[in-house]
PDB file of C-alpha atoms in Angstrom:
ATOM      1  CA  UNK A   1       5.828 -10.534 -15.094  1.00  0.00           C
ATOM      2  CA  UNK A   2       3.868 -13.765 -15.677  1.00  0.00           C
ATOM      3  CA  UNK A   3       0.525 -14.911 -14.374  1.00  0.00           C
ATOM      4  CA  UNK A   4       1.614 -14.581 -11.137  1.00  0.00           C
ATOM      5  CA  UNK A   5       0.875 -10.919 -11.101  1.00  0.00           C
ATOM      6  CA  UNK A   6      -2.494  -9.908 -12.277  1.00  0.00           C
ATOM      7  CA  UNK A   7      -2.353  -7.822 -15.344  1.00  0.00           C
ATOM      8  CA  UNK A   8      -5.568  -6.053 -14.870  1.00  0.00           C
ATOM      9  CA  UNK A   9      -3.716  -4.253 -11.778  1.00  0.00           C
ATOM     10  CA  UNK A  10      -1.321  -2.903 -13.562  1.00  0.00           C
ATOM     11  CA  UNK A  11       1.126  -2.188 -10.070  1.00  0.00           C
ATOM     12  CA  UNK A  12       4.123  -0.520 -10.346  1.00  0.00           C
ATOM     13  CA  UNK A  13       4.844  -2.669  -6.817  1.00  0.00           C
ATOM     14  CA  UNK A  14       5.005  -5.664  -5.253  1.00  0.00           C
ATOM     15  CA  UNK A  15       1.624  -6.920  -5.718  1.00  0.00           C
ATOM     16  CA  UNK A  16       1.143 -10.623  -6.807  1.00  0.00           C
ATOM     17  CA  UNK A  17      -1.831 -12.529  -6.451  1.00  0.00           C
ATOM     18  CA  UNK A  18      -0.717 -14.084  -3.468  1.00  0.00           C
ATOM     19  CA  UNK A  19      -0.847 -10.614  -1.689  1.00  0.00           C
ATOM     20  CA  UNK A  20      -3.968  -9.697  -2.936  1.00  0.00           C
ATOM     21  CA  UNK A  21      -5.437 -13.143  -1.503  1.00  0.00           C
ATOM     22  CA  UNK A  22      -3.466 -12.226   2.336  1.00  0.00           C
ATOM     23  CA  UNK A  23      -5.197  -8.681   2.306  1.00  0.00           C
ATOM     24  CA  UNK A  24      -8.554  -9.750   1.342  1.00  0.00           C
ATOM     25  CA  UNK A  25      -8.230 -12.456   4.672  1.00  0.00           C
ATOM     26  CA  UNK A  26      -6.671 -10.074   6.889  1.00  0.00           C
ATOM     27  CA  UNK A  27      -8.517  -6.482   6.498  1.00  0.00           C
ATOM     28  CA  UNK A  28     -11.728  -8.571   7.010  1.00  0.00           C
ATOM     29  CA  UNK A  29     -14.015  -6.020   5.578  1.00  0.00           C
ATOM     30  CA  UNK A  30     -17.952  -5.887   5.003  1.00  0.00           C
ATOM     31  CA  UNK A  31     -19.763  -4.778   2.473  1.00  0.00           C
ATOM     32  CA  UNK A  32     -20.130  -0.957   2.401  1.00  0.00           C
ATOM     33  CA  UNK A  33     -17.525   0.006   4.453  1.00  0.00           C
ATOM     34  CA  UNK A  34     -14.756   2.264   3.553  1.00  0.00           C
ATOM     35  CA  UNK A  35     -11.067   0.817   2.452  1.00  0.00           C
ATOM     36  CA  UNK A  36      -7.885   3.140   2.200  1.00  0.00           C
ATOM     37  CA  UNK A  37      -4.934   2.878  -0.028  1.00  0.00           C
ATOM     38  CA  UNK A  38      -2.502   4.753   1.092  1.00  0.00           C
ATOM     39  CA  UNK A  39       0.131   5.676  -1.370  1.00  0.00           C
ATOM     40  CA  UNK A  40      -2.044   4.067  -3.956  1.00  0.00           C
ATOM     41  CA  UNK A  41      -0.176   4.873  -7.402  1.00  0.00           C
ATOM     42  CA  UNK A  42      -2.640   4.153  -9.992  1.00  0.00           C
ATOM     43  CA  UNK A  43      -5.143   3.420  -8.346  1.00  0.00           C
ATOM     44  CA  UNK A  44      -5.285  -0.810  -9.075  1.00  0.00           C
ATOM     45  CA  UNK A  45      -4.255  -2.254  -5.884  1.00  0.00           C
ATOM     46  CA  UNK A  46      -7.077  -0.640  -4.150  1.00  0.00           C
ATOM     47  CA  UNK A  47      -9.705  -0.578  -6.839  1.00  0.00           C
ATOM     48  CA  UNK A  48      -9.268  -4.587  -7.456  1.00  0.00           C
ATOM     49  CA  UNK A  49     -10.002  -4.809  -3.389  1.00  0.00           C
ATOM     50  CA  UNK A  50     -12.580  -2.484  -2.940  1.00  0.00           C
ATOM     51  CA  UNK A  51     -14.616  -4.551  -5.881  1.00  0.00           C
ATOM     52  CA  UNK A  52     -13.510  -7.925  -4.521  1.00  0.00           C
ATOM     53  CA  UNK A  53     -14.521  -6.604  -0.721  1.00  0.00           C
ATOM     54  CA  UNK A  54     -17.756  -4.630  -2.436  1.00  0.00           C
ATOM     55  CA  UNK A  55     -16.554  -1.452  -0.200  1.00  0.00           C
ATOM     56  CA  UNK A  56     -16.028   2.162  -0.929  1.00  0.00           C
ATOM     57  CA  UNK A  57     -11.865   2.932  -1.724  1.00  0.00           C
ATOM     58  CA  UNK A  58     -10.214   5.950  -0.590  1.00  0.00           C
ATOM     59  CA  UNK A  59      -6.448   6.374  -2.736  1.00  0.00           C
ATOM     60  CA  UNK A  60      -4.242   8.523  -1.636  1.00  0.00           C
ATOM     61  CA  UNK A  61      -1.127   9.474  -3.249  1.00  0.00           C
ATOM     62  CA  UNK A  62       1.673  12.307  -3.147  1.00  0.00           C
ATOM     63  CA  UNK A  63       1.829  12.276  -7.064  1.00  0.00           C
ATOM     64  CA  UNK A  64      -0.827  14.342  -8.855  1.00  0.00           C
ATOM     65  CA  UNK A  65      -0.116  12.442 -12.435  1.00  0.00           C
ATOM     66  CA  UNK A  66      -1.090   8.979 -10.273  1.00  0.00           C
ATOM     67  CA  UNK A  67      -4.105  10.424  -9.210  1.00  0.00           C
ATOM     68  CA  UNK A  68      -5.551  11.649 -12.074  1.00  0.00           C
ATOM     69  CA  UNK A  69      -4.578   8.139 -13.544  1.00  0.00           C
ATOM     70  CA  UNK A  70      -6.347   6.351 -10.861  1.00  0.00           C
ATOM     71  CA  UNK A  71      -9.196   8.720 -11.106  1.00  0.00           C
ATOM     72  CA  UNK A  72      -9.448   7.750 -14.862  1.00  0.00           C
ATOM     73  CA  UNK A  73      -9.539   4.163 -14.470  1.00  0.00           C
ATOM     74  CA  UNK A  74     -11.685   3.846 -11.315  1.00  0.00           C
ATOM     75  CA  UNK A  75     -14.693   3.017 -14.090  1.00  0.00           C
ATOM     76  CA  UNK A  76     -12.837  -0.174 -15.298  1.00  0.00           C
ATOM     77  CA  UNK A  77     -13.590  -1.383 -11.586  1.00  0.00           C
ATOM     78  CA  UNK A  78     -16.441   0.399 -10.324  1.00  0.00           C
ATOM     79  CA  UNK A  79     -19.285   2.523  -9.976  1.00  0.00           C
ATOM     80  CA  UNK A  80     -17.206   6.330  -9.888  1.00  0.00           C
ATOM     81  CA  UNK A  81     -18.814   7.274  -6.827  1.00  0.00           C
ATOM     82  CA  UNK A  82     -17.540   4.619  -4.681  1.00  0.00           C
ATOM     83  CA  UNK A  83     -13.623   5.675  -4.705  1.00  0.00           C
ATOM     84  CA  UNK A  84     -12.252   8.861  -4.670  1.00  0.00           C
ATOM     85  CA  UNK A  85      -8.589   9.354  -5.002  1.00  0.00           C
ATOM     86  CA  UNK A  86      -6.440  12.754  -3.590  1.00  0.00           C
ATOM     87  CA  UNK A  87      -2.997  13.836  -2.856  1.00  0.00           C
ATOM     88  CA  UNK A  88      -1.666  13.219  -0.195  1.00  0.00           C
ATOM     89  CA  UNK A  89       1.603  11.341   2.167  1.00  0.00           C
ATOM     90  CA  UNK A  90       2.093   8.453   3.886  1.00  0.00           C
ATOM     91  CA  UNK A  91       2.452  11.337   7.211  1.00  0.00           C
ATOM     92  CA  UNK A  92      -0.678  13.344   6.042  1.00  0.00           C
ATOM     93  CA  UNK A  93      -3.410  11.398   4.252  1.00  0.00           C
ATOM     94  CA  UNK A  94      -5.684  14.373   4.651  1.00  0.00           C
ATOM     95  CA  UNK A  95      -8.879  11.655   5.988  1.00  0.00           C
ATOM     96  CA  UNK A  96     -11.135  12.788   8.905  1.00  0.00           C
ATOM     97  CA  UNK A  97     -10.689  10.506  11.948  1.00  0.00           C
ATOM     98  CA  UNK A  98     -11.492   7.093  11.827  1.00  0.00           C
ATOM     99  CA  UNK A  99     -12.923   7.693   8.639  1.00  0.00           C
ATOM    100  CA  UNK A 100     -11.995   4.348   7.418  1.00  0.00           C
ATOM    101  CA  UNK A 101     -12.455   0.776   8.625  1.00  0.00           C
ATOM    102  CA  UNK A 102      -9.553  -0.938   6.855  1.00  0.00           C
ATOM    103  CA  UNK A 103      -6.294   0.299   5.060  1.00  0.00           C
ATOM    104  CA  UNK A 104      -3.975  -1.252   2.443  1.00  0.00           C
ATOM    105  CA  UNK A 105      -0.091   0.723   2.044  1.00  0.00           C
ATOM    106  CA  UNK A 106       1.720  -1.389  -0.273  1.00  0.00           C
ATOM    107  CA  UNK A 107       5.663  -0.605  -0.393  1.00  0.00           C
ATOM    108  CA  UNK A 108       4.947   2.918   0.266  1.00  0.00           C
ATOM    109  CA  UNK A 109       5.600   2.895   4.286  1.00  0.00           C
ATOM    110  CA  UNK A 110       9.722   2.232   3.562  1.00  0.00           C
ATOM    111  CA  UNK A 111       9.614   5.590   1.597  1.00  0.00           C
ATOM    112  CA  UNK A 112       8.291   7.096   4.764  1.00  0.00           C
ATOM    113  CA  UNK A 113       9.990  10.560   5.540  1.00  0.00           C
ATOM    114  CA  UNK A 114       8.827   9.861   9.503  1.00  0.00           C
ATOM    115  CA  UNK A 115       7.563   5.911   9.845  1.00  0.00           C
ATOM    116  CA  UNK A 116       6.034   6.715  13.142  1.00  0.00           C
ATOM    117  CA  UNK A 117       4.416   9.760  12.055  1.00  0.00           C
ATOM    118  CA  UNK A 118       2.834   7.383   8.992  1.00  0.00           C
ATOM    119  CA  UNK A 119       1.940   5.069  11.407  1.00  0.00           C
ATOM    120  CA  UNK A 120       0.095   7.187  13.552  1.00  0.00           C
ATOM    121  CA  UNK A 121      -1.600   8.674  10.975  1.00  0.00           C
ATOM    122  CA  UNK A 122      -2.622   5.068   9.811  1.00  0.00           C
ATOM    123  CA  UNK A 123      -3.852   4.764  13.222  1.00  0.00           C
ATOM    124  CA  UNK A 124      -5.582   8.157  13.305  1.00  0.00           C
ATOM    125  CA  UNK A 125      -7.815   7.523   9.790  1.00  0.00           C
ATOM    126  CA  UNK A 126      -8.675   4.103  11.240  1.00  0.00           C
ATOM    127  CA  UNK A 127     -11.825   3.325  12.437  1.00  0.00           C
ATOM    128  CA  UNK A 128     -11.901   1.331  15.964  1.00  0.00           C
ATOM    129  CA  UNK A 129     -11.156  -2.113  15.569  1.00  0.00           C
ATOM    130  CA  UNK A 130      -9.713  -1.388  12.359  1.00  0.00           C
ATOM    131  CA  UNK A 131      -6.899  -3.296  10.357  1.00  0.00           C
ATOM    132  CA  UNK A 132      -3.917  -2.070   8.525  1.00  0.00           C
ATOM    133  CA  UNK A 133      -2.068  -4.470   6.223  1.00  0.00           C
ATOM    134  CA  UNK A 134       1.323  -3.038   4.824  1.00  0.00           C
ATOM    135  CA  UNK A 135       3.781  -4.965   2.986  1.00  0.00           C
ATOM    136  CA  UNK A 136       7.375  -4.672   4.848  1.00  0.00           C
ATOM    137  CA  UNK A 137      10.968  -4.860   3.766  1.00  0.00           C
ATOM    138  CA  UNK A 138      13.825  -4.891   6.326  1.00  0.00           C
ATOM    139  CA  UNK A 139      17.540  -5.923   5.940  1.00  0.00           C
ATOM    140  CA  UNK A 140      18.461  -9.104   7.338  1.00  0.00           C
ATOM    141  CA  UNK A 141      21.265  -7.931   9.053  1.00  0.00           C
ATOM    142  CA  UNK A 142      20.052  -4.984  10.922  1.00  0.00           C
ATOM    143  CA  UNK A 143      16.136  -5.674  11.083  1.00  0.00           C
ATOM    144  CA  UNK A 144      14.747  -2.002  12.613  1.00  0.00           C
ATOM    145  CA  UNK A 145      12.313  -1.742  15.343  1.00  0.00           C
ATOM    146  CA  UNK A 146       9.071  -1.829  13.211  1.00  0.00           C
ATOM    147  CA  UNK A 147       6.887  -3.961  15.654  1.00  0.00           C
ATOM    148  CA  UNK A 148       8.090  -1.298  18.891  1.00  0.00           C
ATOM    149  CA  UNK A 149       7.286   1.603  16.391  1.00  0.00           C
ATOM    150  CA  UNK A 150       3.745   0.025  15.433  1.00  0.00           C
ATOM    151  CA  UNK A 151       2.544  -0.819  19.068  1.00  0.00           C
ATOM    152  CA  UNK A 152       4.056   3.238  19.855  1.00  0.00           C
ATOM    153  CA  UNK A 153       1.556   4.275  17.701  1.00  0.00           C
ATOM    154  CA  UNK A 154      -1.583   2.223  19.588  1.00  0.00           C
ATOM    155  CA  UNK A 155      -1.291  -0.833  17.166  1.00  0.00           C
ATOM    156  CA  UNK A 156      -1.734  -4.315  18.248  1.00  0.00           C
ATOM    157  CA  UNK A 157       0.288  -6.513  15.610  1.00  0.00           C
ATOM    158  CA  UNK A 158      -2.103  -8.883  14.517  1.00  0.00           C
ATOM    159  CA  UNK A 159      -0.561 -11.242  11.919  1.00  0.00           C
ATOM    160  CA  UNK A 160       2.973 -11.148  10.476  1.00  0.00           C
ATOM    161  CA  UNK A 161       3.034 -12.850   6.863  1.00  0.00           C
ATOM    162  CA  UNK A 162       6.258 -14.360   5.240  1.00  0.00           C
ATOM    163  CA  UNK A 163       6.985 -13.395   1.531  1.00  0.00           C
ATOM    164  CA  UNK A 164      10.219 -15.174   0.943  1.00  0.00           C
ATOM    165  CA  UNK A 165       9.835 -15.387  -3.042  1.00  0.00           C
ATOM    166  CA  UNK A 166       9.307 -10.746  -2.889  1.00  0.00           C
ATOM    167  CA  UNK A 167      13.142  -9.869  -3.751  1.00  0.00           C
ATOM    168  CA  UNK A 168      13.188 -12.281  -7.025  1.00  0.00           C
ATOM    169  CA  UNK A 169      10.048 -10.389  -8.076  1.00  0.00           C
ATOM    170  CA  UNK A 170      11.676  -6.860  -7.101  1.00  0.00           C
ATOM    171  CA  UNK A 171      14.752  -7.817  -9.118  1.00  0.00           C
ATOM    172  CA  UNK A 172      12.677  -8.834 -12.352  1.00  0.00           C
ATOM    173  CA  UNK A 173      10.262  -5.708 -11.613  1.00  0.00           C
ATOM    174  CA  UNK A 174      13.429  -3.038 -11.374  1.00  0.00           C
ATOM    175  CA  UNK A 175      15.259  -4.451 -14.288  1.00  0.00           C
ATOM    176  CA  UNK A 176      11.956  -4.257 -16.383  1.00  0.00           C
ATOM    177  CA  UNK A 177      11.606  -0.420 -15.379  1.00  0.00           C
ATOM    178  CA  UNK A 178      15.537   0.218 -16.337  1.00  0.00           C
ATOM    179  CA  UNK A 179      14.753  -1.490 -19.626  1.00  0.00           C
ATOM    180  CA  UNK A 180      11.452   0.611 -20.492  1.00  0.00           C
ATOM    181  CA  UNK A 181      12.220   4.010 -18.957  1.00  0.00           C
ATOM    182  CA  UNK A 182      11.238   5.835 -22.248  1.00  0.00           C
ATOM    183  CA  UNK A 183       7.555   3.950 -21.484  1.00  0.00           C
ATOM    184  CA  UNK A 184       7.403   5.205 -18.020  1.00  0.00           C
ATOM    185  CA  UNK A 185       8.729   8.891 -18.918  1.00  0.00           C
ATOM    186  CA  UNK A 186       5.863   8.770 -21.219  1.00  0.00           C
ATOM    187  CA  UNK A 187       3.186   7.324 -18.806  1.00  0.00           C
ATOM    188  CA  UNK A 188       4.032   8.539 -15.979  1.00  0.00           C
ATOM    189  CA  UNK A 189       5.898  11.863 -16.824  1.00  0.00           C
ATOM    190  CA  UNK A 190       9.743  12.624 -15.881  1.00  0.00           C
ATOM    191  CA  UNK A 191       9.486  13.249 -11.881  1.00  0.00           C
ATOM    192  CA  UNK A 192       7.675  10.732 -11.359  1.00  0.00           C
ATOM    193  CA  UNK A 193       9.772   8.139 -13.724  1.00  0.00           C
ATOM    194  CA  UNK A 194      12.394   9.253 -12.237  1.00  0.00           C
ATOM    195  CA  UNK A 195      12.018   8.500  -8.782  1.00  0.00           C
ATOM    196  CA  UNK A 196      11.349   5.126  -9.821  1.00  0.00           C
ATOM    197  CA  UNK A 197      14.662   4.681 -11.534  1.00  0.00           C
ATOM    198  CA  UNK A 198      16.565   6.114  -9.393  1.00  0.00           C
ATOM    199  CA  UNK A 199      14.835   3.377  -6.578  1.00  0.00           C
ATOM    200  CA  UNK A 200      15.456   1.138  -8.841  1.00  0.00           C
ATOM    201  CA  UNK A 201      19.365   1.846  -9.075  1.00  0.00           C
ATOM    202  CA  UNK A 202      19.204   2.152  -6.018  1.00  0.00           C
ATOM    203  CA  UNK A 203      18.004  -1.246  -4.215  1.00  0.00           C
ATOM    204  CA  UNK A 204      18.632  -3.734  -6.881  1.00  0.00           C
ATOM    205  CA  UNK A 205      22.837  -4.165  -5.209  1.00  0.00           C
ATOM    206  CA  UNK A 206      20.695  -5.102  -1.835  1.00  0.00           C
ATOM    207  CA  UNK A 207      18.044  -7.427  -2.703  1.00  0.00           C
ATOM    208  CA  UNK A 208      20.389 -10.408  -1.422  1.00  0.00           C
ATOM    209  CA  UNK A 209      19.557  -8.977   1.880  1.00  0.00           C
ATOM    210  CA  UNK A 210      16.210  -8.351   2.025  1.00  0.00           C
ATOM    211  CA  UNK A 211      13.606  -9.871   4.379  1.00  0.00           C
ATOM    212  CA  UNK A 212      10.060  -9.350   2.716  1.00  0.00           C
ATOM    213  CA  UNK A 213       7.014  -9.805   4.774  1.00  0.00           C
ATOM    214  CA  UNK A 214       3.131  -8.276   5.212  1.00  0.00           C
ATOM    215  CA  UNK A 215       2.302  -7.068   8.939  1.00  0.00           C
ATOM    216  CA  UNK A 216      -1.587  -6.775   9.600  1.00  0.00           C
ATOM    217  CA  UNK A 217      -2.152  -3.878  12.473  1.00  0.00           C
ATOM    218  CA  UNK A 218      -5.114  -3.518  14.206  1.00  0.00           C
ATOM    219  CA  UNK A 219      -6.338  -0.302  15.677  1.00  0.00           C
ATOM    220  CA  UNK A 220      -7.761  -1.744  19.253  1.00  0.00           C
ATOM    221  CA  UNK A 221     -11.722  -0.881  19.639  1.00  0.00           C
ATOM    222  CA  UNK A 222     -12.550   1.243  22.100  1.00  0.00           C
ATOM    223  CA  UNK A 223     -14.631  -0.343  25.239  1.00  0.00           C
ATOM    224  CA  UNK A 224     -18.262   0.339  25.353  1.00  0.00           C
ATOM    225  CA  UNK A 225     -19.176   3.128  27.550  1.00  0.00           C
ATOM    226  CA  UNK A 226     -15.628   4.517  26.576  1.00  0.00           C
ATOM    227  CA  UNK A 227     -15.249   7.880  25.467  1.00  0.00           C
TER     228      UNK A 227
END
C-alpha cells in the first residue's frame, strides 16, 4: 500500500497516516483516560492511538477470530492490561454508560444494520463532553441525512474533515484483497474473508461516486448542578 499507510497497523480499512494524525487532533484525549474502537478488527487502529494518546483502549468487534487477533497483538503496543477487546456491534457495544471519554469507528458505521441505533449507542458509552470521530462515505448523488441523524442522537457535529484522495486507496485496498483471498481465508478464516470479498465486489463499480470524509461528534457535557 506504500508508506502512506503504516505497516505496523496492519488495517484491513481505510486508515492512512493522515487519519491517524486527524483523530489524534480531534478526540483530544489525556493521559489515562479510556478510548473506544468500535468495530476495531484487529485491534491496530486503536492500539496505535491508545499508545500515541497514552490511554486505556476498549475494541469492540462482532467477529470473534478479530478479537482474539487483537487480543494477541495488544503486547506489540502495550502493557496487556490497558486494552481489552470483546464482541460486540456497532448497535450494542456492550460498555457501561459513559464509560469512555473518546471513540474511534473507522468504516464500520456504513455497515450499520440501524445507523441511528449505532449512533446512539456511540452517544450512550460516551462520557460527557466526549468526542466521536468516524470516518464517512456517502454517494455524491444522493448524500443521506447523516448530520440530522447525528444531532437526533444528542450529538453536536464538531468538525467535518475532507478525504478526497479515500476512494483511490479503497480501489487499490479491494483489488489487493481479490488478489490474496487464499491469505485472508487463511488469516482471517472463511466467514470472515468472505464478507470482505464479497464488500469488495461489491463497492469497487461505485467508487467513482463516493464522497469520503471524517465527522468528529461530540457528546455535549452536562451543566454543573445538572442531573
Amino acid at each position: 500500500m506504500g508508506d502512506a499507510y503504516p505497516a505496523e497497523v496492519t488495517a484491513s480499512s481505510s486508515c492512512d497516516w493522515a487519519l491517524l494524525g486527524t483523530m489524534v487532533t480531534r478526540l483530544r484525549m489525556r493521559p489515562g483516560q479510556v478510548l473506544a474502537d468500535i468495530g476495531c478488527g484487529t485491534g491496530g487502529v486503536g492500539l496505535w492511538l491508545a499508545r500515541a494518546l497514552a490511554v486505556r483502549l476498549a475494541g469492540v468487534d462482532i467477529s470473534s477470530t478479530a478479537v482474539e487477533l487483537a487480543t494477541a497483538r495488544r503486547s506489540h503496543f502495550l502493557p496487556p492490561d490497558r486494552a481489552v477487546f470483546r464482541v460486540g456491534t456497532v448497535e450494542e457495544t456492550g460498555l457501561p454508560d459513559g464509560h469512555v471519554h473518546g471513540a474511534v469507528c473507522v468504516d464500520a458505521m456504513g455497515n450499520a444494520a440501524d445507523r441511528a441505533a449505532a449512533l446512539r449507542e456511540l452517544h450512550r458509552v460516551l462520557h460527557s463532553g466526549g468526542r466521536a470521530v468516524l470516518t464517512r462515505a456517502v454517494r455524491r448523488d444522493s448524500p443521506p441525512a447523516w448530520r440530522e441523524q447525528a444531532t437526533g442522537a444528542g450529538f453536536e457535529v464538531e468538525h467535518i474533515d475532507e478525504r478526497p484522495d479515500e476512494p483511490a486507496m479503497w480501489r487499490r485496498l479491494y483489488e489487493l484483497w481479490i488478489a490474496h483471498e487464499a491469505d485472508l481465508r487463511h488469516h482471517l478464516g472463511d466467514v470472515q474473508a468472505q464478507n470482505m470479498l464479497h464488500e469488495a465486489t461489491r463497492t469497487l463499480p461505485r467508487l467513482d461516486n463516493r464522497h469520503a470524509f471524517v465527522m468528529t461528534l461530540r457528546r455535549l457535557p452536562v451543566a454543573d448542578g445538572a442531573g
